[in-house]
Coordinates of C-alpha atoms in Angstrom, one line a residue:
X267 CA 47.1 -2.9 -22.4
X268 CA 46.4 0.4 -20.9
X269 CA 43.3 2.6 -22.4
X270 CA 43.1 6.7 -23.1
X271 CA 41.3 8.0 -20.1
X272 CA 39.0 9.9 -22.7
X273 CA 38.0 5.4 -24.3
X274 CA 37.8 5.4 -19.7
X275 CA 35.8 8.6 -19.8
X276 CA 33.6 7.0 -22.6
X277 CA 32.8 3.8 -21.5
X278 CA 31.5 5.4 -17.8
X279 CA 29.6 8.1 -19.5
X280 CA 27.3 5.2 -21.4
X281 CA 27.1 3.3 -18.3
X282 CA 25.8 6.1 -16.3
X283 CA 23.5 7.5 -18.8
X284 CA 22.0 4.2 -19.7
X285 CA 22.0 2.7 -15.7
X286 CA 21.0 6.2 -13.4
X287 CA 17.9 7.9 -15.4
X288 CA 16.1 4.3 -15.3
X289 CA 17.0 3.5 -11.8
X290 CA 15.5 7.0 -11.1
X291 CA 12.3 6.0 -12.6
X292 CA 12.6 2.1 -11.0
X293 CA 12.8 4.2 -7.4
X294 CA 10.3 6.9 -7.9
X295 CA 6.5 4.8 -7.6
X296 CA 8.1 3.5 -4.2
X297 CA 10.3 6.6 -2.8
X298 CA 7.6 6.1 0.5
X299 CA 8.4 2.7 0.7
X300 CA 12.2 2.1 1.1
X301 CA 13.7 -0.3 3.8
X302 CA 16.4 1.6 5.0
X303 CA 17.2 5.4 5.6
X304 CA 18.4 7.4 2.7
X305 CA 21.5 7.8 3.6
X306 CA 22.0 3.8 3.5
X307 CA 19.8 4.0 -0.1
X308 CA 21.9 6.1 -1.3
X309 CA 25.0 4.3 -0.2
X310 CA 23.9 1.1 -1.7
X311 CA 22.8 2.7 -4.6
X312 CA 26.3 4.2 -5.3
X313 CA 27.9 0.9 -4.9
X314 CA 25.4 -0.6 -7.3
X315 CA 26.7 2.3 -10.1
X316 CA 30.1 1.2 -9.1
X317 CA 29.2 -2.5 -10.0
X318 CA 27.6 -1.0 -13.1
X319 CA 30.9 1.0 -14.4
X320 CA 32.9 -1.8 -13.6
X321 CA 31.1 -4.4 -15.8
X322 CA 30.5 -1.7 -19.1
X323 CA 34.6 -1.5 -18.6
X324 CA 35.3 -5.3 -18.2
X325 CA 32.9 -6.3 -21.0
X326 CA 34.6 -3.1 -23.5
X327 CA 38.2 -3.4 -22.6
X328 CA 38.1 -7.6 -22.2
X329 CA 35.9 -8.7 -24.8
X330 CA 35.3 -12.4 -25.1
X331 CA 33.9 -15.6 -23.5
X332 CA 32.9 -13.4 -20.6
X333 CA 30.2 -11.5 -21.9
X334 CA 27.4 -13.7 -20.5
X335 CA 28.6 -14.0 -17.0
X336 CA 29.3 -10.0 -16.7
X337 CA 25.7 -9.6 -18.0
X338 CA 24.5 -12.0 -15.1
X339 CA 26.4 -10.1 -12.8
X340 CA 24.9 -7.0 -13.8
X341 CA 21.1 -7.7 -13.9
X342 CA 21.5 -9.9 -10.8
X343 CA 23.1 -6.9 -8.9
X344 CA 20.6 -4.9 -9.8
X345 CA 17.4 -6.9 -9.0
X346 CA 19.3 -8.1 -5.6
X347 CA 19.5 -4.0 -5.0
X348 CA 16.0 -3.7 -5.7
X349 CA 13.9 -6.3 -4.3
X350 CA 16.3 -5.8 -1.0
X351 CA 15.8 -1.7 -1.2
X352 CA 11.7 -1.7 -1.3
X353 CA 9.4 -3.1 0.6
X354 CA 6.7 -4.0 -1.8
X355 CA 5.0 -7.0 -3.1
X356 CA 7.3 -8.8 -5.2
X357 CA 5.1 -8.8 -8.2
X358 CA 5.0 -5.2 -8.2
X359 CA 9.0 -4.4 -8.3
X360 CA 9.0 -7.3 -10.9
X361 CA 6.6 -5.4 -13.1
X362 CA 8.1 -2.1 -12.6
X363 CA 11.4 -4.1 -13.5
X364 CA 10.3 -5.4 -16.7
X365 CA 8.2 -2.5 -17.7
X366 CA 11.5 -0.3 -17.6
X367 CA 13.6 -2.7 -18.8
X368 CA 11.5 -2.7 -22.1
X369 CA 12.3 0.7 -22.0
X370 CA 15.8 0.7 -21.8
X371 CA 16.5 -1.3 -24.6
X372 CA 14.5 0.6 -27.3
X373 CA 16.6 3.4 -25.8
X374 CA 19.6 1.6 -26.8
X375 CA 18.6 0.1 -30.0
X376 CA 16.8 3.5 -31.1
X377 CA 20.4 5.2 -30.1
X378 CA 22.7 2.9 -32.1
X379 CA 20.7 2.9 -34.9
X380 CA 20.9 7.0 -35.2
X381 CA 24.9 6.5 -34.2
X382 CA 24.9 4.4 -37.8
X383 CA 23.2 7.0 -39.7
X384 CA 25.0 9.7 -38.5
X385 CA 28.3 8.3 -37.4
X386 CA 28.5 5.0 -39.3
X387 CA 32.4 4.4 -38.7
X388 CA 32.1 5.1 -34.8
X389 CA 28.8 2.9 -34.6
X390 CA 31.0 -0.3 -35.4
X391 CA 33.0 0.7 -32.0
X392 CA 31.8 0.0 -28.1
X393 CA 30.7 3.0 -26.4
X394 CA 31.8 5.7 -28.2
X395 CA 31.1 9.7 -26.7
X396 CA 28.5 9.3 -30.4
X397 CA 26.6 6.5 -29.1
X398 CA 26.4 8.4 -25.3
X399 CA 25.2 11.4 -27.0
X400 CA 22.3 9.7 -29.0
X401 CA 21.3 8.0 -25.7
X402 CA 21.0 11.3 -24.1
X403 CA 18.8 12.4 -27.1
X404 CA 16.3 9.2 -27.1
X405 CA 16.0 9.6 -23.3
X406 CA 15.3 13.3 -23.2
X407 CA 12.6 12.7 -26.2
X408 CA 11.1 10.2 -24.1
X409 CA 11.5 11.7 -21.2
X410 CA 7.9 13.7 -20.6
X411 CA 5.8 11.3 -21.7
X412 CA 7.3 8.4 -19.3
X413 CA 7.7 10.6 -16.7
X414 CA 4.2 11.6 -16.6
X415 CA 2.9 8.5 -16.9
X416 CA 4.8 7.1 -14.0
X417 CA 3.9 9.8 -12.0
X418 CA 0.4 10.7 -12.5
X419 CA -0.6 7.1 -13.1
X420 CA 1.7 4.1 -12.7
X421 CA 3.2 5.6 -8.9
X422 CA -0.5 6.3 -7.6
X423 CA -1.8 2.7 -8.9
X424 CA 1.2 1.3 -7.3
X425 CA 0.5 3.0 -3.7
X426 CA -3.7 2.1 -4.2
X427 CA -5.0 -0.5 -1.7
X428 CA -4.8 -4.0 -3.6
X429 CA -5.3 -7.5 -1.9
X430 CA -1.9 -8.2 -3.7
X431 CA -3.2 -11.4 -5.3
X432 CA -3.6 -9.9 -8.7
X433 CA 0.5 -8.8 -8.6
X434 CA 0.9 -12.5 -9.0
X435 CA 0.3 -12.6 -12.1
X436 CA 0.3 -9.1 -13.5
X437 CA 3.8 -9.5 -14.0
X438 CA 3.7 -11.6 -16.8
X439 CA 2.1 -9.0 -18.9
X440 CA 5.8 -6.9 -19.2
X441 CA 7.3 -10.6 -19.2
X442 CA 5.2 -11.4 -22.3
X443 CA 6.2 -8.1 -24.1
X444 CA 10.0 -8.5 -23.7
X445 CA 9.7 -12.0 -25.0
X446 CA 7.5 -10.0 -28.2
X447 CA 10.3 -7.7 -28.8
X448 CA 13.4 -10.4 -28.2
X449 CA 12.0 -13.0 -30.8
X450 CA 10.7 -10.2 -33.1
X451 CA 14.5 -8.7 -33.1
X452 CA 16.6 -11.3 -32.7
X453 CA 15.2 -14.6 -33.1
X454 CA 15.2 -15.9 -36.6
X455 CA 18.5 -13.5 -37.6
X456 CA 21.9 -14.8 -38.0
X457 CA 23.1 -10.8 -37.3
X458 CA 25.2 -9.8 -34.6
X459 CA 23.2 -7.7 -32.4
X460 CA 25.5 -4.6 -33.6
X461 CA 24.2 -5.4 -36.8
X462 CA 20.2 -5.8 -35.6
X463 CA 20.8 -2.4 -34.1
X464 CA 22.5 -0.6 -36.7
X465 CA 18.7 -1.6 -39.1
X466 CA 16.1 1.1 -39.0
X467 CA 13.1 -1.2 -39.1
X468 CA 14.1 -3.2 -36.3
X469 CA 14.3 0.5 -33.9
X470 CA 11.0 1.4 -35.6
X471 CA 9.3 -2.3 -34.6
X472 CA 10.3 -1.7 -30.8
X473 CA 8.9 1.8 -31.0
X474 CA 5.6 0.4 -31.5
X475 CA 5.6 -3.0 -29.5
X476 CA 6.7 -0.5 -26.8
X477 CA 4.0 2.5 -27.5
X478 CA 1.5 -0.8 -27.3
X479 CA 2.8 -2.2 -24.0
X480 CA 2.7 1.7 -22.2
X481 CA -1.1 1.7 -23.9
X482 CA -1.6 -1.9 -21.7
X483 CA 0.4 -0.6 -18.2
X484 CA -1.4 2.6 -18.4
X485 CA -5.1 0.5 -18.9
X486 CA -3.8 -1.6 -15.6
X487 CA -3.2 1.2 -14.0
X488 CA -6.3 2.9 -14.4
X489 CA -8.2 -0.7 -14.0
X490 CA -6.2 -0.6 -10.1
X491 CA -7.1 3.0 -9.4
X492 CA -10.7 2.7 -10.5
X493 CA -10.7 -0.4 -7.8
X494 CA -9.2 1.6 -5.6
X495 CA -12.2 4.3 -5.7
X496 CA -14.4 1.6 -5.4
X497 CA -13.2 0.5 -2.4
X498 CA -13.2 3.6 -1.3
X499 CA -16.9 4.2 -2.0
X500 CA -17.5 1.5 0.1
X501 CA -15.8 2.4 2.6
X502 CA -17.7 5.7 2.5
X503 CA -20.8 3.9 2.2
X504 CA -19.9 1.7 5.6
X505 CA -19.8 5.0 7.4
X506 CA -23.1 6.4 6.0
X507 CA -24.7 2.7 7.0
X508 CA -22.8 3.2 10.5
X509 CA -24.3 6.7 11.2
X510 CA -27.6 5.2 10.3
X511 CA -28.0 2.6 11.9
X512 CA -26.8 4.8 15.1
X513 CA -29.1 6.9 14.5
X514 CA -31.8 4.5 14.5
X515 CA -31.0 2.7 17.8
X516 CA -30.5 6.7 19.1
X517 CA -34.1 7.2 18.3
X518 CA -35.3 3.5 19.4
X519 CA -33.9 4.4 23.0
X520 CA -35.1 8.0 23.2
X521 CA -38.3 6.2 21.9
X522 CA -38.0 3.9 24.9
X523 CA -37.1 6.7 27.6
X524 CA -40.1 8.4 26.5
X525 CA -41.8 5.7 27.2
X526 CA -40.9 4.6 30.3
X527 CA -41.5 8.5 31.4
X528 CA -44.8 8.5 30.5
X529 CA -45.7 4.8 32.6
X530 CA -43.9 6.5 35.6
X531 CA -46.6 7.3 37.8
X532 CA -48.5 3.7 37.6
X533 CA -45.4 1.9 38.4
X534 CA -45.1 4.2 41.4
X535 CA -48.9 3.9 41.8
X536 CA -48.4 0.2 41.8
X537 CA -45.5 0.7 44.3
X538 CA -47.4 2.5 46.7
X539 CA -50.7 0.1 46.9
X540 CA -47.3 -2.8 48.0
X541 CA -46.2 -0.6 50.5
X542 CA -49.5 0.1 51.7
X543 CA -50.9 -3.9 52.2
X544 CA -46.9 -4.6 53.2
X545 CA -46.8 -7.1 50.7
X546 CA -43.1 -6.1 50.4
X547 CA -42.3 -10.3 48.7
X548 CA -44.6 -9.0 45.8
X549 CA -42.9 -5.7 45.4
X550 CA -39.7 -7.1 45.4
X551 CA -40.8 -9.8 42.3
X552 CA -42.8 -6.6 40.8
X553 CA -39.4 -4.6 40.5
X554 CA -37.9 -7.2 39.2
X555 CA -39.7 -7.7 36.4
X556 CA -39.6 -3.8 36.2
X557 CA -36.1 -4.0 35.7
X558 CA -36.3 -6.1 33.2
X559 CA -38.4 -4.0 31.6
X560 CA -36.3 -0.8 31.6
X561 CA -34.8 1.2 28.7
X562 CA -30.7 0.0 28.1
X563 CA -28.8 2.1 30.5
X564 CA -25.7 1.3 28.6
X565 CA -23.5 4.6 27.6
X566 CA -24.8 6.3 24.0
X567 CA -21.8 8.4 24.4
X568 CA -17.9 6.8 24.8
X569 CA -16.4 10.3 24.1
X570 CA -16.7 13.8 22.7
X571 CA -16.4 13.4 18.8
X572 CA -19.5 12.4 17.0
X573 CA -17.7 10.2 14.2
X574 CA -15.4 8.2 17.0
X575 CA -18.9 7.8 18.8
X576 CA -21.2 6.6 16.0
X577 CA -18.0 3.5 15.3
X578 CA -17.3 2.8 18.9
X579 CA -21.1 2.3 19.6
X580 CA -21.7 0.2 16.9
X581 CA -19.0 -2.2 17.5
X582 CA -20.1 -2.5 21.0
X583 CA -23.1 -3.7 20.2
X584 CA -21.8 -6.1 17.5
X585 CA -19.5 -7.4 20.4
X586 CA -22.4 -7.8 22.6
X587 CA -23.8 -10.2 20.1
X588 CA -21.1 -12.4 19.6
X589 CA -20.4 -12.3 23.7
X590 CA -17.1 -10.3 23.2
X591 CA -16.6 -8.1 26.4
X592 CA -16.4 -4.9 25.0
X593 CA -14.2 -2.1 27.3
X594 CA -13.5 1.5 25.4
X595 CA -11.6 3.6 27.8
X596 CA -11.7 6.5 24.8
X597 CA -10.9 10.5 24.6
X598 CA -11.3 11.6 21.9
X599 CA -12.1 15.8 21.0
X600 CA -14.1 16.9 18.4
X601 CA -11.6 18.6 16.8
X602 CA -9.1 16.7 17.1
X603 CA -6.9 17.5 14.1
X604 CA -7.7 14.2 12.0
X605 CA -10.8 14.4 9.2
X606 CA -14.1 12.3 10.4
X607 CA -14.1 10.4 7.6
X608 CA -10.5 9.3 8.0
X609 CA -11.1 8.9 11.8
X610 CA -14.2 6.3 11.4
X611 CA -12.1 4.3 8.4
X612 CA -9.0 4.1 11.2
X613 CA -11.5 3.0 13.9
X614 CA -13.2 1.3 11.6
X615 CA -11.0 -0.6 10.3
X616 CA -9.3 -1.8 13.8
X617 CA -12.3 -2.4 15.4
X618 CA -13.8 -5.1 12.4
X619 CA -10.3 -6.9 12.5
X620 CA -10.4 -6.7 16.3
X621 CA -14.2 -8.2 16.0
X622 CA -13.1 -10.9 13.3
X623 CA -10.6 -12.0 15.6
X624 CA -12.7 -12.5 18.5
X625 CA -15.4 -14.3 16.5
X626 CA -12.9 -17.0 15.8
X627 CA -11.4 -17.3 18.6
X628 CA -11.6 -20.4 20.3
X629 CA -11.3 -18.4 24.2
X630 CA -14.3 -18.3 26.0
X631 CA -12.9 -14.9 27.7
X632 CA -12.5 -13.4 24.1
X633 CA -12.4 -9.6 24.6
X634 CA -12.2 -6.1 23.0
X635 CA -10.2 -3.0 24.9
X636 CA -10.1 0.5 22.9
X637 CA -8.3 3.0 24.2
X638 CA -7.9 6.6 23.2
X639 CA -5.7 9.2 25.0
X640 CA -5.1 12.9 23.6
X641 CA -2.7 15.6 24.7
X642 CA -1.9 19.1 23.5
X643 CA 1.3 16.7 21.2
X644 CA -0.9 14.2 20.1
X645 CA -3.3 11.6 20.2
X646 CA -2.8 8.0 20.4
X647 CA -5.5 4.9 19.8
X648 CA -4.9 1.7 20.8
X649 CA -7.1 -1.7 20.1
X650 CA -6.4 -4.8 22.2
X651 CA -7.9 -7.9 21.3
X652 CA -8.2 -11.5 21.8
X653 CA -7.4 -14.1 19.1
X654 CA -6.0 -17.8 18.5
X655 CA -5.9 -17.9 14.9
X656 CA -2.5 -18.4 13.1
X657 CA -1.1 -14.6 11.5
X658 CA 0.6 -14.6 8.4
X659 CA 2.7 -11.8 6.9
X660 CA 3.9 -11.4 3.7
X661 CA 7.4 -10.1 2.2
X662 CA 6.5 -6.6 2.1
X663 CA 5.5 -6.3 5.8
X664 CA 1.6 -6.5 5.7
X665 CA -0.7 -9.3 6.6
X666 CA -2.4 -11.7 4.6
X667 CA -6.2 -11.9 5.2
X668 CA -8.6 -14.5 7.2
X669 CA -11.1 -13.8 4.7
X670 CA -10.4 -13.9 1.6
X671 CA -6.9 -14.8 -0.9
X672 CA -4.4 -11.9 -0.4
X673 CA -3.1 -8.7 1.8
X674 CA -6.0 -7.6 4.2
X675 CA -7.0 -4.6 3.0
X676 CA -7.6 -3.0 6.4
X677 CA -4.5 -2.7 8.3
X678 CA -3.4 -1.1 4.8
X679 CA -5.7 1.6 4.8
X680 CA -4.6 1.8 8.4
X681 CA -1.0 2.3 7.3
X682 CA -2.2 5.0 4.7
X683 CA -4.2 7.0 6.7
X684 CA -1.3 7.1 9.8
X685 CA 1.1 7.6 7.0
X686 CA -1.0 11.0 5.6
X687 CA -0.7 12.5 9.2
X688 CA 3.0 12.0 9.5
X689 CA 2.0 9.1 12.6
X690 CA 3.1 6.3 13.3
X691 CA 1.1 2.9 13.6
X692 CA 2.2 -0.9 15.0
X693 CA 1.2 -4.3 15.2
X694 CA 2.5 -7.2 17.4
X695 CA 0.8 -10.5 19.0
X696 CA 1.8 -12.2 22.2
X697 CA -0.3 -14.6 24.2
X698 CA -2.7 -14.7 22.3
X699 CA -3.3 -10.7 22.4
X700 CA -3.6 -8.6 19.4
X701 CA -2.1 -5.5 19.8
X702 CA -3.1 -2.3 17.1
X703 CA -1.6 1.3 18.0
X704 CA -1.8 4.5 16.1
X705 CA 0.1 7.9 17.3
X706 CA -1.0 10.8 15.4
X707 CA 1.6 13.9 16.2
X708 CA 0.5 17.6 16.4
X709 CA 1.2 20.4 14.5
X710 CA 2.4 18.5 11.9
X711 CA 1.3 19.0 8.2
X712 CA -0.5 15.8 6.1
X713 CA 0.6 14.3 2.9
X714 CA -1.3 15.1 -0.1

């Protein structure tokens, strides 16, 4: 039988108005963080609406036995869609999935219930133009207040610096909230759920399981970015601990210098009284001992900026204590367009990975090579360094740690801080080689 294009007309309107406004929302927390270009995400996600359309019409103009398998079909397309799209711990998109998903059907409950109290005879149809237009009415009176949350707090909690283990299980909490709301509404009833829908209380019951489960996502949220500052404090207090403890072993071989100034003239007293009784086998031994004895003639400076110095110098003597040949081949201006504190995280960051490496490594010749090369375009760091310990990756394209359960938190806030200067950063293994890189381009404005 064939259908008025205006029942055609209706049936697409309600699947775009109840499919593209939460997609928009799924997509937003992770717009930095899409697998392929945006002309290919927006390809794909035009074929998903298509798949979308296509189902609302099957399921209104074939009603029957098939209702279960066009439903599969749907929410399979879409999670396929999404967990392909984004690169992102699964536990986050599965969240973000559930969370919205909660959403969308209060929308729809909320909206068929008004469609009965204003339009009672069209509310017993399938996607009527009444039931599209109370849709568009819910959504636009929640539209501020999840908007806002998802962009002031849920999208910055979902780009903070996390381990990843907790996304395990935070999951569950959206998981446990749709359960709440499906046995609340619809599992001791013998209704149809047209006839759940079309009953106030049941709408108003959502509204509040739902206000309660925002209250919850918005306390995780604030719990993740408050552990994000904290990391961040630490990492803040690394760099004060850095600087101090360069400043220290400054002063301790000025100290030294000083020193070794002031006992000058009896060494060369001492010198002279050899030369003079030719006992040249006892100055040979008494300058050897003397050389022993002098300050460490080892570089304080590897390049012009102060920051890049204070890291580069500590890690070289941490190297030195674990026997870790140490090379830095580094240039590195003092303005050189990045801020020091981002500049001693990024080399801070590469060099304790490169050094955890090398302490486990089970190579004798175990070694560390930094180099640092800048132009009037840009300025590009590398970090070489040995290791033999097995690298895993997880699905989102970021490493698991050797130290504790979850993502390694320091090639992530490598990634971030690239990622705020419009750069570019890699990481690959061969032979048993470690290979970190970081490109910062010129010229080029940083993300907030």
């Amino acid at each position: 039988m064939i259908q008025p294009i205006y029942r055609i007309l209706e049936v697409c309107l309600y699947s775009l108005l109840n499919f593209l406004p939460f997609l928009a929302l799924a997509l937003y927390p992770f717009r930095d963080n899409l697998r392929f270009s945006g002309h290919k995400t927006a390809l794909l996600i035009a074929a998903l609406t298509c798949i979308q359309v296509f189902v609302g019409l099957y399921a209104s103009f074939f009603p029957g036995s098939t209702a279960g398998i066009l439903s599969l079909i749907s929410t399979a397309s879409y999670a396929v869609f999404y967990f392909t799209a984004i690169k992102k711990h699964p536990g986050q998109l599965l969240f973000t999935l559930l969370m919205l998903s909660n959403i969308a059907n209060f929308t729809v409950i909320a909206s068929k219930c008004l469609e009965g109290l204003f339009f009672p005879d069209l509310a017993l149809q399938q996607y009527r133009y009444s039931m599209s237009l109370f849709i568009l009415l819910v959504e636009a009176a929640i539209a501020f207040p999840v908007f806002h949350f998802i962009k002031y707090i849920y999208a910055p909690a979902m780009s903070a610096h996390t381990s990843g283990h907790d996304w395990n299980y935070l999951w569950l909490i959206p998981t446990t909230f749709y359960l709440i709301w499906y046995y609340v509404i619809y599992g001791n009833s013998t209704l149809t759920s047209l006839e759940i829908a079309l009953i106030p209380k049941n709408a108003i019951i959502l509204l509040f399981i739902n206000a309660g489960a925002i209250l919850v996502y918005y306390i995780v949220s604030k719990l993740i970015l408050d552990q994000n500052k904290i990391l961040n404090l630490q990492q803040q207090n690394h760099q004060l601990q850095l600087q101090t403890l360069q400043y220290e072993r400054l002063q301790t071989r000025i100290n030294d210098a000083r020193r070794a100034a002031h006992d000058m003239h009896h060494h060369i007293a001492i010198i002279q009284d050899y030369l003079n009784a030719h006992n040249y086998s006892g100055l040979e031994l008494y300058l050897d001992q003397y050389k022993k004895k002098m300050p460490d003639n080892k570089p304080i400076s590897f390049c012009e900026n102060s920051a890049a110095n204070v890291v580069l110098h500590y890690y070289a003597q941490e190297a030195e204590q674990y026997n870790v040949t140490y090379s830095a081949y580094v240039n590195i201006p003092e303005n050189c367009g990045i801020d020091s504190s981002d500049l001693v995280v990024l080399l801070g960051n590469l060099l304790e990975n490169a050094l955890d490496a090398c302490k486990a490594c089970t190579d004798p010749q175990k070694q560390i090579v930094i180099r640092a090369t800048n132009d009037e375009h840009s300025l590009c760091i590398t970090v070489d360094n040995s290791f033999t310990n097995k690298i895993r990756k997880s699905p989102d394209d970021n490493f698991f740690s050797s130290k504790h359960t979850g993502i390694g938190l320091g090639t992530l806030s490598v990634k971030t801080i690239v990622s705020k200067y419009n750069g570019v950063c890699r990481f690959e293994w061969r032979d048993n080689i470690f290979y970190s890189s970081a490109i910062f381009f010129k010229n080029l404005t940083t993300k907030p």
